[in-house]
PDB file of C-alpha atoms in Angstrom:
ATOM      1  CA  ALA A   1     -42.388 -86.385-102.258  1.00 36.00           C
ATOM      2  CA  LEU A   2     -38.956 -88.604-102.840  1.00 38.00           C
ATOM      3  CA  PHE A   3     -37.144 -88.278 -99.700  1.00 39.00           C
ATOM      4  CA  PRO A   4     -34.942 -84.890 -99.535  1.00 42.00           C
ATOM      5  CA  TYR A   5     -31.778 -86.665 -98.826  1.00 45.00           C
ATOM      6  CA  THR A   6     -31.606 -89.792-100.539  1.00 49.00           C
ATOM      7  CA  ALA A   7     -27.634 -90.203-100.656  1.00 51.00           C
ATOM      8  CA  LEU A   8     -27.799 -90.286 -97.602  1.00 51.00           C
ATOM      9  CA  PHE A   9     -29.287 -93.629 -96.835  1.00 48.00           C
ATOM     10  CA  LEU A  10     -26.542 -95.031 -99.300  1.00 50.00           C
ATOM     11  CA  LEU A  11     -23.622 -94.052 -96.794  1.00 52.00           C
ATOM     12  CA  ARG A  12     -22.123 -96.331 -94.414  1.00 54.00           C
ATOM     13  CA  GLY A  13     -19.256 -95.263 -91.734  1.00 56.00           C
ATOM     14  CA  PRO A  14     -19.735 -93.916 -87.562  1.00 56.00           C
ATOM     15  CA  ASN A  15     -21.320 -90.857 -88.781  1.00 59.00           C
ATOM     16  CA  ALA A  16     -24.008 -92.475 -91.131  1.00 58.00           C
ATOM     17  CA  ARG A  17     -27.144 -93.300 -88.409  1.00 57.00           C
ATOM     18  CA  CYS A  18     -26.382 -89.615 -87.117  1.00 60.00           C
ATOM     19  CA  LEU A  19     -26.799 -87.779 -90.889  1.00 58.00           C
ATOM     20  CA  ARG A  20     -29.282 -89.694 -91.130  1.00 52.00           C
ATOM     21  CA  ALA A  21     -31.298 -88.899 -88.101  1.00 55.00           C
ATOM     22  CA  LYS A  22     -30.270 -85.130 -88.852  1.00 57.00           C
ATOM     23  CA  ALA A  23     -31.997 -85.321 -92.523  1.00 55.00           C
ATOM     24  CA  MET A  24     -35.722 -86.997 -90.822  1.00 48.00           C
ATOM     25  CA  ARG A  25     -35.930 -84.238 -88.611  1.00 51.00           C
ATOM     26  CA  GLU A  26     -34.861 -81.366 -91.533  1.00 52.00           C
ATOM     27  CA  HIS A  27     -38.201 -83.652 -93.390  1.00 47.00           C
ATOM     28  CA  ARG A  28     -40.141 -83.512 -90.551  1.00 44.00           C
ATOM     29  CA  GLY A  29     -40.018 -79.883 -90.418  1.00 42.00           C
ATOM     30  CA  ARG A  30     -40.268 -78.632 -93.522  1.00 48.00           C
ATOM     31  CA  PRO A  31     -43.034 -76.403 -93.594  1.00 47.00           C
ATOM     32  CA  ASP A  32     -44.118 -77.861 -97.355  1.00 56.00           C
ATOM     33  CA  GLU A  33     -44.704 -81.322 -97.763  1.00 62.00           C
ATOM     34  CA  ASN A  34     -45.270 -80.931-101.422  1.00 77.00           C
ATOM     35  CA  VAL A  35     -41.803 -79.861-102.242  1.00 83.00           C
ATOM     36  CA  THR A  36     -39.234 -82.795-103.683  1.00 88.00           C
ATOM     37  CA  HIS A  37     -35.662 -82.499-102.839  1.00 87.00           C
ATOM     38  CA  THR A  38     -34.153 -85.353-105.203  1.00 89.00           C
ATOM     39  CA  PHE A  39     -30.342 -85.455-106.426  1.00 93.00           C
ATOM     40  CA  LEU A  40     -30.398 -85.172-110.187  1.00 95.00           C
ATOM     41  CA  ALA A  41     -26.929 -86.004-111.681  1.00 97.00           C
ATOM     42  CA  GLU A  42     -25.592 -86.882-114.825  1.00 97.00           C
ATOM     43  CA  SER A  43     -23.160 -90.800-113.470  1.00 95.00           C
ATOM     44  CA  ASP A  44     -21.749 -93.750-115.204  1.00 95.00           C
ATOM     45  CA  ASP A  45     -20.455 -96.686-113.341  1.00 94.00           C
ATOM     46  CA  GLU A  46     -17.416 -94.712-113.051  1.00 96.00           C
ATOM     47  CA  GLY A  47     -18.792 -91.502-111.017  1.00 96.00           C
ATOM     48  CA  VAL A  48     -21.001 -88.535-110.893  1.00 97.00           C
ATOM     49  CA  TRP A  49     -20.201 -84.721-112.913  1.00 98.00           C
ATOM     50  CA  PHE A  50     -20.357 -81.463-110.980  1.00 98.00           C
ATOM     51  CA  TYR A  51     -20.732 -78.073-112.115  1.00 98.00           C
ATOM     52  CA  GLN A  52     -18.757 -74.909-110.811  1.00 97.00           C
ATOM     53  CA  ALA A  53     -17.621 -71.915-112.280  1.00 97.00           C
ATOM     54  CA  TYR A  54     -14.276 -69.879-112.502  1.00 97.00           C
ATOM     55  CA  ASN A  55     -12.370 -66.974-114.123  1.00 97.00           C
ATOM     56  CA  HIS A  56      -9.161 -68.013-117.029  1.00 98.00           C
ATOM     57  CA  GLY A  57      -6.818 -68.587-114.717  1.00 98.00           C
ATOM     58  CA  ILE A  58      -8.593 -71.319-112.894  1.00 97.00           C
ATOM     59  CA  ALA A  59     -10.158 -72.440-115.241  1.00 98.00           C
ATOM     60  CA  ASP A  60      -7.170 -72.987-117.905  1.00 98.00           C
ATOM     61  CA  TRP A  61      -5.362 -74.734-115.613  1.00 98.00           C
ATOM     62  CA  ALA A  62      -7.865 -77.035-114.768  1.00 98.00           C
ATOM     63  CA  VAL A  63      -8.032 -77.932-117.884  1.00 98.00           C
ATOM     64  CA  GLU A  64      -4.772 -78.439-118.506  1.00 97.00           C
ATOM     65  CA  HIS A  65      -3.427 -80.767-115.802  1.00 97.00           C
ATOM     66  CA  GLY A  66      -7.056 -82.589-115.437  1.00 97.00           C
ATOM     67  CA  THR A  67      -8.115 -81.562-111.932  1.00 96.00           C
ATOM     68  CA  LEU A  68      -8.595 -78.349-109.959  1.00 95.00           C
ATOM     69  CA  GLY A  69      -5.166 -76.566-107.800  1.00 94.00           C
ATOM     70  CA  GLY A  70      -2.409 -73.827-109.141  1.00 95.00           C
ATOM     71  CA  PRO A  71      -2.247 -70.669-107.517  1.00 95.00           C
ATOM     72  CA  LEU A  72      -5.518 -68.583-107.832  1.00 95.00           C
ATOM     73  CA  PHE A  73      -7.630 -71.722-106.523  1.00 94.00           C
ATOM     74  CA  ASN A  74      -8.575 -71.565-103.177  1.00 91.00           C
ATOM     75  CA  THR A  75      -9.368 -74.251-101.050  1.00 89.00           C
ATOM     76  CA  THR A  76      -9.699 -72.232 -98.135  1.00 86.00           C
ATOM     77  CA  ARG A  77     -13.109 -70.518 -99.562  1.00 86.00           C
ATOM     78  CA  MET A  78     -16.402 -72.540 -99.834  1.00 88.00           C
ATOM     79  CA  THR A  79     -16.969 -73.548-103.081  1.00 90.00           C
ATOM     80  CA  TRP A  80     -19.840 -75.024-104.461  1.00 94.00           C
ATOM     81  CA  ILE A  81     -20.095 -77.840-106.313  1.00 97.00           C
ATOM     82  CA  LYS A  82     -23.923 -78.432-108.376  1.00 97.00           C
ATOM     83  CA  PRO A  83     -24.793 -81.464-110.116  1.00 98.00           C
ATOM     84  CA  SER A  84     -27.828 -79.830-111.794  1.00 98.00           C
ATOM     85  CA  PHE A  85     -26.456 -77.798-115.307  1.00 98.00           C
ATOM     86  CA  ALA A  86     -29.302 -75.744-115.420  1.00 98.00           C
ATOM     87  CA  TRP A  87     -28.922 -74.965-111.509  1.00 97.00           C
ATOM     88  CA  MET A  88     -25.162 -73.971-112.411  1.00 98.00           C
ATOM     89  CA  LEU A  89     -26.294 -71.754-115.422  1.00 98.00           C
ATOM     90  CA  TYR A  90     -28.953 -69.818-113.929  1.00 98.00           C
ATOM     91  CA  ARG A  91     -25.945 -69.251-110.973  1.00 97.00           C
ATOM     92  CA  CYS A  92     -23.154 -68.310-113.538  1.00 97.00           C
ATOM     93  CA  GLY A  93     -25.065 -65.763-115.837  1.00 97.00           C
ATOM     94  CA  TYR A  94     -24.467 -68.827-118.963  1.00 98.00           C
ATOM     95  CA  SER A  95     -20.534 -68.102-117.858  1.00 97.00           C
ATOM     96  CA  ALA A  96     -21.389 -64.300-117.965  1.00 96.00           C
ATOM     97  CA  LYS A  97     -20.778 -62.701-114.402  1.00 97.00           C
ATOM     98  CA  HIS A  98     -17.137 -61.319-113.439  1.00 96.00           C
ATOM     99  CA  GLY A  99     -15.355 -64.656-112.652  1.00 96.00           C
ATOM    100  CA  GLN A 100     -17.583 -67.406-113.343  1.00 97.00           C
ATOM    101  CA  GLU A 101     -17.072 -66.872-117.035  1.00 98.00           C
ATOM    102  CA  ARG A 102     -15.621 -69.930-117.548  1.00 98.00           C
ATOM    103  CA  VAL A 103     -18.085 -73.732-116.238  1.00 98.00           C
ATOM    104  CA  LEU A 104     -16.008 -76.123-115.672  1.00 98.00           C
ATOM    105  CA  LYS A 105     -17.503 -80.013-115.803  1.00 98.00           C
ATOM    106  CA  LEU A 106     -16.056 -82.637-112.883  1.00 98.00           C
ATOM    107  CA  LYS A 107     -16.023 -86.033-112.233  1.00 98.00           C
ATOM    108  CA  LEU A 108     -16.169 -87.440-108.977  1.00 97.00           C
ATOM    109  CA  PRO A 109     -15.778 -91.221-107.864  1.00 96.00           C
ATOM    110  CA  HIS A 110     -19.152 -92.144-106.202  1.00 94.00           C
ATOM    111  CA  SER A 111     -17.477 -93.211-103.326  1.00 93.00           C
ATOM    112  CA  GLU A 112     -16.233 -90.222-102.418  1.00 95.00           C
ATOM    113  CA  VAL A 113     -19.107 -88.445-103.633  1.00 94.00           C
ATOM    114  CA  ALA A 114     -20.243 -90.531-100.500  1.00 91.00           C
ATOM    115  CA  SER A 115     -17.544 -89.560 -97.990  1.00 91.00           C
ATOM    116  CA  LEU A 116     -18.145 -86.625 -99.217  1.00 92.00           C
ATOM    117  CA  LEU A 117     -21.635 -86.185 -98.003  1.00 90.00           C
ATOM    118  CA  GLU A 118     -20.828 -87.721 -94.959  1.00 88.00           C
ATOM    119  CA  ALA A 119     -18.355 -84.996 -93.803  1.00 88.00           C
ATOM    120  CA  CYS A 120     -21.194 -82.258 -94.315  1.00 86.00           C
ATOM    121  CA  ALA A 121     -23.142 -80.858 -91.935  1.00 77.00           C
ATOM    122  CA  CYS A 122     -26.849 -81.171 -93.695  1.00 65.00           C
ATOM    123  CA  THR A 123     -29.138 -78.410 -92.737  1.00 57.00           C
ATOM    124  CA  HIS A 124     -30.990 -76.479 -95.362  1.00 53.00           C
ATOM    125  CA  GLY A 125     -28.923 -73.774 -96.150  1.00 48.00           C
ATOM    126  CA  GLY A 126     -26.746 -73.709 -92.927  1.00 53.00           C
ATOM    127  CA  GLY A 127     -24.262 -74.900 -90.355  1.00 59.00           C
ATOM    128  CA  GLY A 128     -20.631 -76.664 -91.205  1.00 66.00           C
ATOM    129  CA  SER A 129     -17.932 -74.773 -91.906  1.00 71.00           C
ATOM    130  CA  LYS A 130     -15.634 -77.497 -94.034  1.00 85.00           C
ATOM    131  CA  GLY A 131     -18.718 -78.942 -95.499  1.00 91.00           C
ATOM    132  CA  ARG A 132     -22.613 -78.403 -96.478  1.00 91.00           C
ATOM    133  CA  VAL A 133     -25.765 -79.400 -98.425  1.00 90.00           C
ATOM    134  CA  GLN A 134     -27.941 -76.728 -99.089  1.00 89.00           C
ATOM    135  CA  TRP A 135     -31.162 -76.956-101.060  1.00 90.00           C
ATOM    136  CA  ASP A 136     -32.717 -74.647-103.374  1.00 92.00           C
ATOM    137  CA  PRO A 137     -35.159 -74.098-106.008  1.00 95.00           C
ATOM    138  CA  ALA A 138     -34.581 -75.870-109.129  1.00 97.00           C
ATOM    139  CA  ARG A 139     -34.368 -74.827-112.405  1.00 98.00           C
ATOM    140  CA  ASP A 140     -35.445 -76.060-115.676  1.00 98.00           C
ATOM    141  CA  ILE A 141     -33.016 -76.475-118.552  1.00 98.00           C
ATOM    142  CA  TYR A 142     -35.449 -76.816-121.099  1.00 98.00           C
ATOM    143  CA  SER A 143     -37.731 -73.430-120.619  1.00 98.00           C
ATOM    144  CA  SER A 144     -36.327 -69.551-118.995  1.00 98.00           C
ATOM    145  CA  GLU A 145     -38.118 -66.320-117.612  1.00 98.00           C
ATOM    146  CA  GLY A 146     -37.613 -63.192-118.135  1.00 97.00           C
ATOM    147  CA  LYS A 147     -36.762 -60.957-121.016  1.00 94.00           C
ATOM    148  CA  GLY A 148     -32.789 -59.567-121.900  1.00 93.00           C
ATOM    149  CA  LYS A 149     -29.681 -60.031-119.186  1.00 91.00           C
ATOM    150  CA  SER A 150     -32.589 -60.958-116.633  1.00 96.00           C
ATOM    151  CA  THR A 151     -33.520 -64.032-118.792  1.00 98.00           C
ATOM    152  CA  GLU A 152     -32.704 -67.718-116.849  1.00 98.00           C
ATOM    153  CA  PRO A 153     -33.511 -71.226-116.471  1.00 98.00           C
ATOM    154  CA  ARG A 154     -37.295 -71.138-115.008  1.00 98.00           C
ATOM    155  CA  LYS A 155     -37.763 -71.422-111.638  1.00 97.00           C
ATOM    156  CA  MET A 156     -39.367 -74.991-110.664  1.00 96.00           C
ATOM    157  CA  HIS A 157     -41.130 -73.672-107.511  1.00 93.00           C
ATOM    158  CA  ARG A 158     -41.942 -77.283-106.647  1.00 94.00           C
ATOM    159  CA  GLU A 159     -38.386 -79.217-106.953  1.00 95.00           C
ATOM    160  CA  ARG A 160     -35.379 -78.628-105.012  1.00 93.00           C
ATOM    161  CA  ALA A 161     -31.441 -78.845-106.641  1.00 94.00           C
ATOM    162  CA  ILE A 162     -28.716 -79.927-103.871  1.00 93.00           C
ATOM    163  CA  GLN A 163     -25.570 -77.946-103.960  1.00 93.00           C
ATOM    164  CA  ILE A 164     -22.620 -79.232-102.062  1.00 94.00           C
ATOM    165  CA  GLY A 165     -20.660 -76.963-100.260  1.00 93.00           C
ATOM    166  CA  LEU A 166     -16.498 -77.453 -99.602  1.00 94.00           C
ATOM    167  CA  SER A 167     -14.079 -75.933 -97.893  1.00 89.00           C
ATOM    168  CA  ARG A 168     -10.143 -76.149 -96.359  1.00 89.00           C
ATOM    169  CA  GLU A 169      -9.940 -79.969 -96.286  1.00 91.00           C
ATOM    170  CA  LEU A 170     -13.046 -81.306 -97.996  1.00 94.00           C
ATOM    171  CA  SER A 171     -12.238 -78.787-101.107  1.00 94.00           C
ATOM    172  CA  GLU A 172      -8.507 -79.902-100.748  1.00 94.00           C
ATOM    173  CA  ARG A 173     -10.283 -83.952-100.928  1.00 94.00           C
ATOM    174  CA  PHE A 174     -12.552 -82.826-103.424  1.00 96.00           C
ATOM    175  CA  ALA A 175      -9.550 -80.978-106.156  1.00 95.00           C
ATOM    176  CA  ARG A 176      -7.727 -84.983-105.504  1.00 95.00           C
ATOM    177  CA  SER A 177     -10.193 -87.042-106.146  1.00 97.00           C
ATOM    178  CA  ILE A 178     -11.797 -85.835-109.305  1.00 98.00           C
ATOM    179  CA  LEU A 179     -11.551 -88.053-112.429  1.00 98.00           C
ATOM    180  CA  ALA A 180     -11.908 -86.047-115.915  1.00 98.00           C
ATOM    181  CA  VAL A 181     -12.394 -81.844-116.100  1.00 98.00           C
ATOM    182  CA  VAL A 182     -14.778 -81.287-119.577  1.00 98.00           C
ATOM    183  CA  ASP A 183     -15.227 -77.258-120.316  1.00 98.00           C
ATOM    184  CA  VAL A 184     -18.765 -76.871-121.189  1.00 98.00           C
ATOM    185  CA  SER A 185     -17.997 -72.995-121.379  1.00 98.00           C
ATOM    186  CA  ALA A 186     -19.583 -72.781-124.960  1.00 98.00           C
ATOM    187  CA  LEU A 187     -22.503 -74.726-124.406  1.00 98.00           C
ATOM    188  CA  ALA A 188     -23.609 -72.663-121.352  1.00 98.00           C
ATOM    189  CA  ARG A 189     -23.511 -69.754-123.718  1.00 98.00           C
ATOM    190  CA  ARG A 190     -25.113 -71.629-126.805  1.00 98.00           C
ATOM    191  CA  VAL A 191     -28.511 -72.070-123.740  1.00 98.00           C
ATOM    192  CA  GLY A 192     -28.450 -68.752-122.927  1.00 98.00           C
ATOM    193  CA  ASP A 193     -28.840 -67.733-126.911  1.00 98.00           C
ATOM    194  CA  ALA A 194     -31.737 -70.318-126.879  1.00 98.00           C
ATOM    195  CA  HIS A 195     -33.349 -69.105-123.657  1.00 98.00           C
ATOM    196  CA  GLN A 196     -33.495 -65.547-125.266  1.00 97.00           C
ATOM    197  CA  SER A 197     -34.185 -67.338-128.649  1.00 97.00           C
ATOM    198  CA  LYS A 198     -37.793 -66.645-129.852  1.00 96.00           C
ATOM    199  CA  ASP A 199     -38.871 -70.039-130.093  1.00 97.00           C
ATOM    200  CA  VAL A 200     -36.626 -71.666-126.805  1.00 98.00           C
ATOM    201  CA  ARG A 201     -38.645 -75.274-127.798  1.00 97.00           C
ATOM    202  CA  ALA A 202     -37.334 -75.107-131.041  1.00 98.00           C
ATOM    203  CA  ALA A 203     -33.727 -73.733-129.920  1.00 98.00           C
ATOM    204  CA  MET A 204     -33.435 -75.932-127.030  1.00 98.00           C
ATOM    205  CA  GLU A 205     -34.983 -79.429-128.824  1.00 98.00           C
ATOM    206  CA  ALA A 206     -31.786 -78.872-131.139  1.00 98.00           C
ATOM    207  CA  LEU A 207     -29.298 -79.036-128.690  1.00 98.00           C
ATOM    208  CA  ARG A 208     -31.161 -81.732-126.683  1.00 98.00           C
ATOM    209  CA  ALA A 209     -27.977 -84.197-127.472  1.00 98.00           C
ATOM    210  CA  GLN A 210     -25.466 -82.123-126.453  1.00 98.00           C
ATOM    211  CA  LEU A 211     -27.057 -81.541-122.768  1.00 98.00           C
ATOM    212  CA  PRO A 212     -26.898 -84.148-119.975  1.00 97.00           C
ATOM    213  CA  THR A 213     -29.450 -86.348-118.688  1.00 97.00           C
ATOM    214  CA  GLU A 214     -29.394 -86.058-115.167  1.00 97.00           C
ATOM    215  CA  ARG A 215     -30.996 -88.817-112.874  1.00 95.00           C
ATOM    216  CA  PRO A 216     -31.996 -89.271-109.063  1.00 93.00           C
ATOM    217  CA  TYR A 217     -28.670 -90.382-107.847  1.00 90.00           C
ATOM    218  CA  GLY A 218     -30.962 -93.169-105.535  1.00 65.00           C
ATOM    219  CA  ALA A 219     -31.488 -94.846-108.041  1.00 38.00           C
ATOM    220  CA  LEU A 220     -27.671 -96.033-108.613  1.00 40.00           C
ATOM    221  CA  ARG A 221     -28.582 -98.753-105.163  1.00 41.00           C
ATOM    222  CA  ARG A 222     -26.148-101.431-106.608  1.00 36.00           C
ATOM    223  CA  THR A 223     -22.924 -99.235-107.390  1.00 31.00           C
ATOM    224  CA  LEU A 224     -23.067 -97.396-103.888  1.00 32.00           C
ATOM    225  CA  SER A 225     -23.476-100.023-101.458  1.00 35.00           C
ATOM    226  CA  GLY A 226     -19.911-101.071-101.647  1.00 33.00           C
ATOM    227  CA  CYS A 227     -18.939 -97.773-100.898  1.00 29.00           C
ATOM    228  CA  ALA A 228     -16.675 -97.289 -96.784  1.00 26.00           C
TER     229      ALA A 228
END
């Protein structure tokens, strides 16, 4: 299995050694060593894309200003950013849940991703009042399970997807560092329709060109090696 905190080995700074040691302890303590934890993300030389779902007011402001903010955006609440589009669709019900009607795709520079990870508590789902890393069962964008309103991207029992929770100054830093904002709500709903169709495979194949290509983020070692 791939190491659960691959990105941590690319970090530098006074807290990096402590973070790596904690990650190794968590890795050794995992009850099922056959489960793979991989930081998958869509990325390029400029940065990494994350997803979050918001209400219309927050999303409209973000699209207009190219970042997060405005009177409705609350930095004191823990906001969870996700590099997995499939997991975002599972969480927001294909952008149908109340208060999560809009799915935004947000690009962060590589250096800021490393900095935010360094500031987070690296535990499996707990700890960290300002920031935390959590691993949840990954979801497959190309297949679904359930029927009707219970339809959702298929759970992948042997793989985990990363979520990064940010609050207070980390949330503010996250908002200040955003390079681009794209509203992908319509695509989220199209995937939802495809997942409820009679031939899910064919419907998703028709959407393939519109979907992100998510790769292991640790593969970008050369890009991240200079991050402070």
